[in-house]
Amino acid sequence: MTTISTPYQRTLTSSVLTFLESRRRETYLLAAVVLVAFLMRLAFLVTVPPNVTADEADNLVNVYHILEGQGPGLFGLDWKPAPAFSVHLMALFMLIFGKTIFAMRLASVALSTVALIPMYFVARRHLSITASLISTILMSTGVWYFHFSRSGWENIHIVLYELMAIWMLELALARGQRRFYAASGFFAALGLYGYFSGRIVIVLLLLYLPFALWQRRVQARQILLGYAVLVTVTVVAFAPQLPTIVKQWDYFNRRTASVSALTTTEPVYGTTDKAVVLWNQVERTVRAFVLMDATLDGNTRYKPPARSLFDPITSSLFVVGLVLAAVRWRKMALWLLLFGLPLLVVQIPSLGVPDGARAIGLIPAVYLFCGLTFDKLIARPRLARGVFQISLLILTPVVVLSNIGAYAEWMREPEATAARQPAVDNADFPLWQELQLERARAGQPGFVVNEWQQMRGNLPALAAKIAPSTSSKTIKQPTNIPGDLATFVAAFGRQGSGNGEFLEPRAVAADRDGSLYVVDTGNKRIVRLDANLQPQLAWGRSGEGNGEFTEPWAVATDNAGFVYVLDAVGQSIQRFDSSGKYLSRLGSDLGMYRPRDMTIDGDGFFYIADTGRNRIVKIGREGQIVKTYGAPERNNPALDQPTSALADAQGNLYVAEPTKKRVLKLDPDGRMLLQWEIPPANTRDAPRLRLGPEAQILLTDPTRQRIEVYSSDGVLLGYWGTGGLGDGQFQGALSAAAGANGSIYVADPGNNRVQRFQLK
């Protein structure tokens, strides 16, 4: 058979491999991989994942007590219960970087990134530089590993401990130096101090001893002495923890007992027959972790639903590498143990297979086997070598980009947020934290997330408890308010999907040239009208792609003439020019949930009412977060499902909260200045705020079917409109926009039309 590779392909492949294999560049390449991995983990760390899970929150309760001098000691037990070492490590990060979600997750970011260094050198003991780098890169961006790298939970830490222990052991065996045995024992002890599945690290090292003696018979005495050092260091390093464990043995093992499928008296997969349970556990474990069966969801907090723990390319490379390792089992025994022991000792006995948290210790083995596949296939002497090798090298960036994209997509899904419940919403975190710190200072136990979700039914009262506002006041409205503040001029539209027809138009905006943009929600499109309500063009259709809409909900224009459309289900903003040409997308990475409105101030900043997250998000022109309102820090009120927000020329923010029956006025720092009462409304058919002429505030009132005009101090100046089908009447006065010379345009979704009024 003739080869299909060309001289150019062979030269290109050779150049790439030569560059990668240059030992001079090895350090720089590894440093680059580690740096990029670290920066990727830091990106959007506060908002992605979108909330603080119960496990993260319970860890933080211990952290707060430690910071206030009330928590478990360094060698005490935390809430799980497990050695408190890990929460002390988190406390150190929060002491240095502040009491934030970012600092809470930073320990996992740092340790999971550092783990890439021993990962590379463990691979390098058996693989080429190229294959070692590829396996390290793939692990750094794998969805499973990447997700736990961004978690305020310590289970990811054991990857560092086990890889360091293995690396030090291999150096010890190769060089015969006892300091490496001691280092291996030290990291085995850290495994004992960490997440409960980290206890297998010392077991892994001991199980490898017979293989080490068999492979190095001449060095048997030296190896036995080295292992004696390893075990001694492990015991000595873990000794301070032992008295607490001995005294509280049953308590210490409570976590292990609570997740065991083999000791529970409850049915597992519908049976209490232990033999059947064990068979089911083995079958599910093999399907999930060997065959990569995507139909086994397990705990969807830890992986996207209906997907394998690994992407298809990684899964294929892993299976090939596993077979290669099994064939060469004498040399690859340590890697096989690294893969098999977490399954045998932790996963098979545990409830909820596959459980990404408990099985996390096997992640390095999977990518080591991927590297083994790369190493063997790249070095293959025939098989159209040039084309084949370059194809393998191209696979790496393809997998990396695919995994990062899959993670981002997963985190944007409302189902991902729901799967993490019970949880503390990011917007509620500062208030939740302050209440927990208050209890910690008083030496009282903290409250769990389920309790918090009951408490948060009255967020403003909780916020006032820890941050009473002395500057806010409630506006009492005058009597005899005029109800004819505007005159009807014209209406346009009827029910339908053709030209001049609407299906539930829910928003309208006017641009600098006098054109109107109507969100035709039912038809999944935007319709442009001129100032006299004559149709000019329309664009959009149903879908999730660029220029397509799932549930278009709000529209705004800026001073540059761009048009922005907020999709409440797509949870992002699309930017168009005035002719409807798609330009870009903003906000996809903000972790929004059912946002209900969007406005733009004179400086081009967006204010998004992220209703489902109980916050207002201020972002810049390219989607970067500038400020979040609704984080109830001192003198900043908590928000409850805000549906609209508007900034005036002075930077003051007006926020509509229909479930709390009020509009708030906040200063630029988010402190409450005043509030006024409005009728209650649901968040779907909710009032919206817009700027009117002469810095007045327009507020749609869908409950009373009218448009209200307020002064900047919250005083009602007048209103117009009633419910009905006639001119000047509304069936759902949901959105208004101010045009030139006192013109006001109102979207009237129940009547499927837009109306124009003239202020008196």
Coordinates of N, CA, C and O in Angstrom, one line a residue, residues 444-556:
Q444 N -21.9 30.9 67.9 CA -23.1 30.1 67.7 C -22.8 29.3 66.4 O -22.1 29.7 65.5
P445 N -23.5 28.1 66.3 CA -23.3 27.3 65.0 C -24.0 28.0 63.9 O -24.9 28.8 64.0
G446 N -23.4 27.8 62.7 CA -24.0 28.3 61.5 C -25.3 27.6 61.1 O -25.7 26.6 61.7
F447 N -25.9 28.1 60.0 CA -27.1 27.5 59.5 C -26.8 26.9 58.1 O -26.0 27.4 57.4
V448 N -27.5 25.8 57.8 CA -27.3 25.1 56.6 C -28.1 25.8 55.5 O -29.0 26.7 55.7
V449 N -27.9 25.4 54.2 CA -28.5 26.1 53.1 C -30.0 25.9 53.0 O -30.7 26.8 52.7
N450 N -30.5 24.8 53.4 CA -31.9 24.6 53.5 C -32.6 25.6 54.4 O -33.7 26.1 54.1
E451 N -31.9 25.8 55.6 CA -32.5 26.9 56.5 C -32.4 28.2 55.8 O -33.3 29.0 56.0
W452 N -31.3 28.5 55.1 CA -31.2 29.8 54.4 C -32.3 30.0 53.4 O -32.8 31.1 53.3
Q453 N -32.6 29.0 52.7 CA -33.7 29.1 51.7 C -35.0 29.4 52.3 O -35.9 30.1 51.7
Q454 N -35.2 29.0 53.5 CA -36.4 29.4 54.3 C -36.3 30.9 54.8 O -37.3 31.6 54.7
M455 N -35.1 31.2 55.3 CA -34.9 32.5 55.8 C -35.0 33.6 54.7 O -35.5 34.7 55.0
R456 N -34.5 33.3 53.5 CA -34.5 34.3 52.5 C -35.8 34.8 51.9 O -35.9 35.6 51.0
G457 N -36.9 34.2 52.5 CA -38.2 34.7 52.1 C -38.4 36.2 52.4 O -39.3 36.8 51.8
N458 N -37.6 36.7 53.3 CA -37.7 38.1 53.6 C -36.3 38.7 53.6 O -35.7 39.1 54.6
L459 N -35.8 38.8 52.4 CA -34.4 39.3 52.2 C -34.2 40.8 52.7 O -33.2 41.1 53.4
P460 N -35.1 41.7 52.4 CA -34.9 43.0 52.9 C -34.8 43.1 54.4 O -34.0 43.9 54.9
A461 N -35.7 42.4 55.1 CA -35.6 42.4 56.6 C -34.2 41.8 57.1 O -33.7 42.4 58.0
L462 N -33.8 40.8 56.4 CA -32.5 40.2 56.8 C -31.4 41.3 56.5 O -30.4 41.4 57.4
A463 N -31.4 41.9 55.4 CA -30.4 42.9 55.1 C -30.5 44.1 56.0 O -29.4 44.6 56.5
A464 N -31.7 44.5 56.4 CA -31.8 45.6 57.4 C -31.2 45.2 58.7 O -30.7 46.0 59.5
K465 N -31.3 43.9 59.1 CA -30.8 43.5 60.4 C -29.3 43.7 60.5 O -28.8 44.1 61.6
I466 N -28.6 43.5 59.4 CA -27.1 43.6 59.5 C -26.6 44.9 58.9 O -25.5 45.3 59.1
A467 N -27.5 45.6 58.1 CA -27.1 46.8 57.5 C -28.2 47.8 57.4 O -28.7 48.1 56.4
P468 N -28.6 48.3 58.6 CA -29.8 49.2 58.6 C -29.5 50.5 57.8 O -28.4 51.0 57.9
S469 N -30.4 50.9 56.9 CA -30.2 52.1 56.1 C -30.8 53.3 56.8 O -31.9 53.3 57.3
T470 N -30.0 54.3 57.0 CA -30.4 55.5 57.7 C -30.8 56.6 56.7 O -31.3 57.7 57.1
S471 N -30.5 56.4 55.4 CA -30.7 57.5 54.5 C -31.9 57.3 53.6 O -32.3 58.2 52.8
S472 N -32.6 56.1 53.6 CA -33.7 55.9 52.7 C -35.0 56.4 53.3 O -35.2 56.5 54.5
K473 N -35.9 56.7 52.4 CA -37.3 57.1 52.9 C -38.3 56.7 51.9 O -38.0 56.5 50.7
T474 N -39.5 56.5 52.4 CA -40.6 56.1 51.5 C -41.4 57.3 51.1 O -41.8 58.1 51.9
I475 N -41.6 57.5 49.8 CA -42.3 58.7 49.3 C -43.8 58.5 49.4 O -44.4 57.5 49.0
K476 N -44.4 59.5 50.0 CA -45.9 59.5 50.0 C -46.4 60.3 48.8 O -46.0 61.5 48.7
Q477 N -47.2 59.7 48.0 CA -47.7 60.4 46.8 C -48.8 61.4 47.1 O -49.6 61.3 48.0
P478 N -48.8 62.5 46.3 CA -49.8 63.5 46.4 C -51.2 63.0 46.0 O -51.3 62.0 45.3
T479 N -52.2 63.7 46.4 CA -53.6 63.4 46.0 C -53.9 64.2 44.7 O -53.2 65.1 44.3
N480 N -55.1 63.9 44.1 CA -55.5 64.6 42.9 C -54.5 64.6 41.8 O -54.1 65.6 41.2
I481 N -54.0 63.4 41.5 CA -53.0 63.3 40.5 C -53.7 63.2 39.1 O -54.6 62.5 38.9
P482 N -53.2 64.1 38.2 CA -53.9 64.1 36.8 C -53.8 62.8 36.1 O -52.7 62.1 36.1
G483 N -54.9 62.3 35.5 CA -54.9 61.0 34.8 C -55.0 61.1 33.3 O -55.3 60.1 32.6
D484 N -54.7 62.3 32.8 CA -54.8 62.5 31.3 C -53.5 63.2 30.9 O -53.6 64.2 30.1
L485 N -52.4 62.7 31.3 CA -51.1 63.4 31.0 C -50.7 63.4 29.6 O -49.8 64.1 29.2
A486 N -51.3 62.5 28.8 CA -50.9 62.4 27.4 C -52.1 62.2 26.5 O -53.1 61.7 26.9
T487 N -51.9 62.6 25.2 CA -53.0 62.4 24.2 C -52.7 61.4 23.2 O -51.5 61.3 22.7
F488 N -53.6 60.5 22.9 CA -53.4 59.5 21.9 C -53.2 60.1 20.5 O -53.9 61.1 20.1
V489 N -52.2 59.6 19.7 CA -52.0 60.1 18.4 C -52.2 59.1 17.3 O -53.0 59.3 16.4
A490 N -51.7 57.9 17.5 CA -51.9 56.9 16.5 C -51.6 55.5 17.1 O -51.0 55.3 18.1
A491 N -52.0 54.5 16.3 CA -51.7 53.1 16.7 C -51.4 52.3 15.4 O -51.8 52.6 14.3
F492 N -50.6 51.2 15.6 CA -50.2 50.4 14.4 C -50.1 49.0 14.9 O -49.5 48.7 15.9
G493 N -50.7 48.1 14.1 CA -50.5 46.6 14.3 C -51.8 45.9 14.5 O -52.8 46.5 14.9
R494 N -51.8 44.7 14.2 CA -52.9 43.7 14.5 C -52.3 42.4 14.7 O -51.1 42.1 14.5
Q495 N -53.1 41.4 15.1 CA -52.6 40.1 15.4 C -52.3 39.3 14.1 O -53.0 39.4 13.1
G496 N -51.1 38.7 14.1 CA -50.7 37.9 13.0 C -49.2 37.9 12.9 O -48.5 38.4 13.7
S497 N -48.7 37.3 11.8 CA -47.3 37.1 11.6 C -46.8 37.8 10.3 O -45.6 37.6 9.9
G498 N -47.7 38.5 9.6 CA -47.3 39.1 8.4 C -46.8 40.5 8.6 O -46.6 41.0 9.7
N499 N -46.6 41.2 7.4 CA -46.2 42.6 7.5 C -47.3 43.5 8.2 O -48.5 43.4 7.8
G500 N -46.9 44.2 9.2 CA -47.8 45.1 9.9 C -48.6 44.3 11.0 O -49.5 44.8 11.5
E501 N -48.1 43.1 11.3 CA -48.8 42.3 12.3 C -47.8 41.9 13.4 O -46.6 41.8 13.2
F502 N -48.4 41.7 14.6 CA -47.6 41.3 15.8 C -48.2 40.1 16.5 O -49.5 39.9 16.4
L503 N -47.4 39.4 17.2 CA -47.9 38.4 18.2 C -47.2 38.7 19.5 O -46.0 38.4 19.7
E504 N -47.9 39.4 20.4 CA -47.4 39.8 21.7 C -46.1 40.6 21.7 O -45.1 40.2 22.1
P505 N -46.3 41.8 21.1 CA -45.1 42.7 21.2 C -44.9 43.2 22.6 O -45.7 43.9 23.2
R506 N -43.7 42.9 23.2 CA -43.5 43.1 24.6 C -42.5 44.3 24.9 O -42.3 44.6 26.1
A507 N -41.9 44.9 23.9 CA -41.0 46.0 24.2 C -40.8 46.8 23.0 O -40.9 46.4 21.8
V508 N -40.4 48.1 23.2 CA -40.2 49.0 22.2 C -39.1 50.0 22.6 O -38.9 50.3 23.8
A509 N -38.3 50.4 21.6 CA -37.2 51.4 21.9 C -37.1 52.3 20.7 O -37.4 51.9 19.5
A510 N -36.7 53.6 21.0 CA -36.5 54.6 19.9 C -35.0 54.9 19.8 O -34.3 55.0 20.8
D511 N -34.5 55.1 18.5 CA -33.1 55.4 18.3 C -33.0 56.9 18.1 O -34.0 57.7 18.1
R512 N -31.8 57.4 17.9 CA -31.5 58.8 17.7 C -32.1 59.4 16.5 O -32.3 60.6 16.4
D513 N -32.4 58.6 15.5 CA -32.9 59.0 14.2 C -34.5 59.0 14.2 O -35.1 59.3 13.2
G514 N -35.1 58.6 15.3 CA -36.5 58.5 15.4 C -37.2 57.2 15.0 O -38.4 57.0 15.1
S515 N -36.4 56.2 14.6 CA -36.9 54.9 14.2 C -37.2 54.2 15.5 O -36.6 54.4 16.6
L516 N -38.2 53.3 15.4 CA -38.7 52.5 16.6 C -38.3 51.0 16.3 O -38.4 50.5 15.1
Y517 N -38.0 50.3 17.4 CA -37.7 48.9 17.3 C -38.6 48.1 18.2 O -38.6 48.4 19.4
V518 N -39.4 47.3 17.7 CA -40.4 46.6 18.5 C -40.0 45.1 18.6 O -39.7 44.4 17.6
V519 N -40.1 44.6 19.8 CA -39.8 43.2 20.1 C -41.1 42.4 19.9 O -42.0 42.5 20.7
D520 N -41.2 41.7 18.7 CA -42.3 40.9 18.4 C -42.1 39.5 18.9 O -41.7 38.6 18.2
T521 N -42.4 39.4 20.2 CA -41.9 38.2 21.0 C -42.5 36.9 20.4 O -41.8 35.9 20.2
G522 N -43.8 36.9 20.1 CA -44.5 35.7 19.6 C -43.9 35.3 18.3 O -43.9 34.1 18.0
N523 N -43.5 36.2 17.4 CA -43.0 35.9 16.1 C -41.5 35.7 16.1 O -40.8 35.5 15.0
K524 N -40.8 35.9 17.3 CA -39.4 35.8 17.4 C -38.6 36.7 16.5 O -37.7 36.2 15.7
R525 N -39.0 37.9 16.4 CA -38.3 38.9 15.5 C -38.4 40.3 16.1 O -39.0 40.6 17.0
I526 N -37.6 41.2 15.4 CA -37.6 42.6 15.7 C -38.2 43.3 14.5 O -37.8 43.0 13.3
V527 N -39.1 44.2 14.7 CA -39.7 45.0 13.7 C -39.3 46.5 13.8 O -39.4 47.0 14.9
R528 N -38.8 47.1 12.7 CA -38.5 48.5 12.7 C -39.6 49.3 12.1 O -40.0 49.0 11.0
L529 N -40.0 50.4 12.8 CA -41.0 51.3 12.4 C -40.4 52.7 12.3 O -39.4 53.0 13.0
D530 N -40.9 53.6 11.5 CA -40.5 55.0 11.5 C -41.3 55.7 12.6 O -42.1 55.1 13.3
A531 N -41.0 57.0 12.8 CA -41.6 57.7 13.9 C -43.1 57.8 13.8 O -43.8 58.1 14.7
N532 N -43.6 57.6 12.5 CA -45.1 57.7 12.3 C -45.7 56.3 12.3 O -46.8 56.1 11.8
L533 N -45.0 55.3 12.8 CA -45.4 53.9 13.0 C -45.7 53.2 11.7 O -46.5 52.3 11.6
Q534 N -44.9 53.6 10.7 CA -45.0 52.9 9.4 C -43.8 51.8 9.3 O -42.7 52.1 9.7
P535 N -44.1 50.6 8.9 CA -43.1 49.5 8.9 C -42.0 49.8 7.9 O -42.3 50.2 6.8
Q536 N -40.8 49.4 8.3 CA -39.6 49.6 7.5 C -39.0 48.3 7.2 O -38.6 48.0 6.0
L537 N -38.7 47.4 8.2 CA -38.1 46.1 7.9 C -38.3 45.3 9.2 O -38.8 45.8 10.3
A538 N -38.0 44.0 9.1 CA -38.1 43.0 10.2 C -37.0 42.0 10.0 O -36.5 41.7 8.9
W539 N -36.5 41.5 11.2 CA -35.5 40.5 11.1 C -35.6 39.5 12.3 O -36.2 39.9 13.3
G540 N -35.0 38.3 12.2 CA -35.0 37.4 13.2 C -36.0 36.2 13.0 O -36.9 36.3 12.1
R541 N -35.7 35.1 13.6 CA -36.5 33.9 13.6 C -36.3 33.1 14.8 O -35.4 33.4 15.6
S542 N -37.0 32.0 15.0 CA -36.9 31.2 16.2 C -35.6 30.3 16.0 O -35.3 29.8 15.0
G543 N -34.8 30.2 17.1 CA -33.6 29.4 17.1 C -32.6 29.9 18.1 O -32.9 30.9 18.9
E544 N -31.5 29.3 18.2 CA -30.5 29.6 19.2 C -29.2 30.2 18.6 O -28.3 30.5 19.3
G545 N -29.2 30.4 17.3 CA -28.0 30.9 16.6 C -28.0 32.4 16.6 O -28.8 33.1 17.1
N546 N -26.9 32.9 15.9 CA -26.8 34.3 15.8 C -27.9 34.9 14.9 O -28.2 34.4 13.9
G547 N -28.5 36.0 15.4 CA -29.7 36.5 14.7 C -31.0 35.8 14.9 O -32.0 36.1 14.3
E548 N -31.0 34.8 15.7 CA -32.2 34.0 16.1 C -32.5 34.2 17.5 O -31.7 34.6 18.3
F549 N -33.8 34.0 17.9 CA -34.2 34.3 19.2 C -35.1 33.1 19.8 O -35.8 32.5 19.1
T550 N -34.9 32.9 21.1 CA -35.7 31.9 21.8 C -36.9 32.6 22.4 O -38.1 32.2 22.3
E551 N -36.6 33.7 23.1 CA -37.7 34.5 23.7 C -37.2 35.9 23.8 O -36.8 36.4 24.9
P552 N -37.3 36.7 22.7 CA -36.8 38.1 22.8 C -37.7 38.8 23.7 O -38.9 38.7 23.7
W553 N -37.1 39.6 24.6 CA -37.9 40.2 25.7 C -37.7 41.7 25.9 O -38.6 42.4 26.3
A554 N -36.5 42.2 25.5 CA -36.3 43.7 25.7 C -35.4 44.1 24.5 O -34.6 43.4 23.9
V555 N -35.5 45.5 24.2 CA -34.7 46.0 23.2 C -34.2 47.4 23.6 O -34.9 48.1 24.4
A556 N -33.0 47.8 23.2 CA -32.4 49.1 23.6 C -31.5 49.6 22.4 O -31.0 48.7 21.7

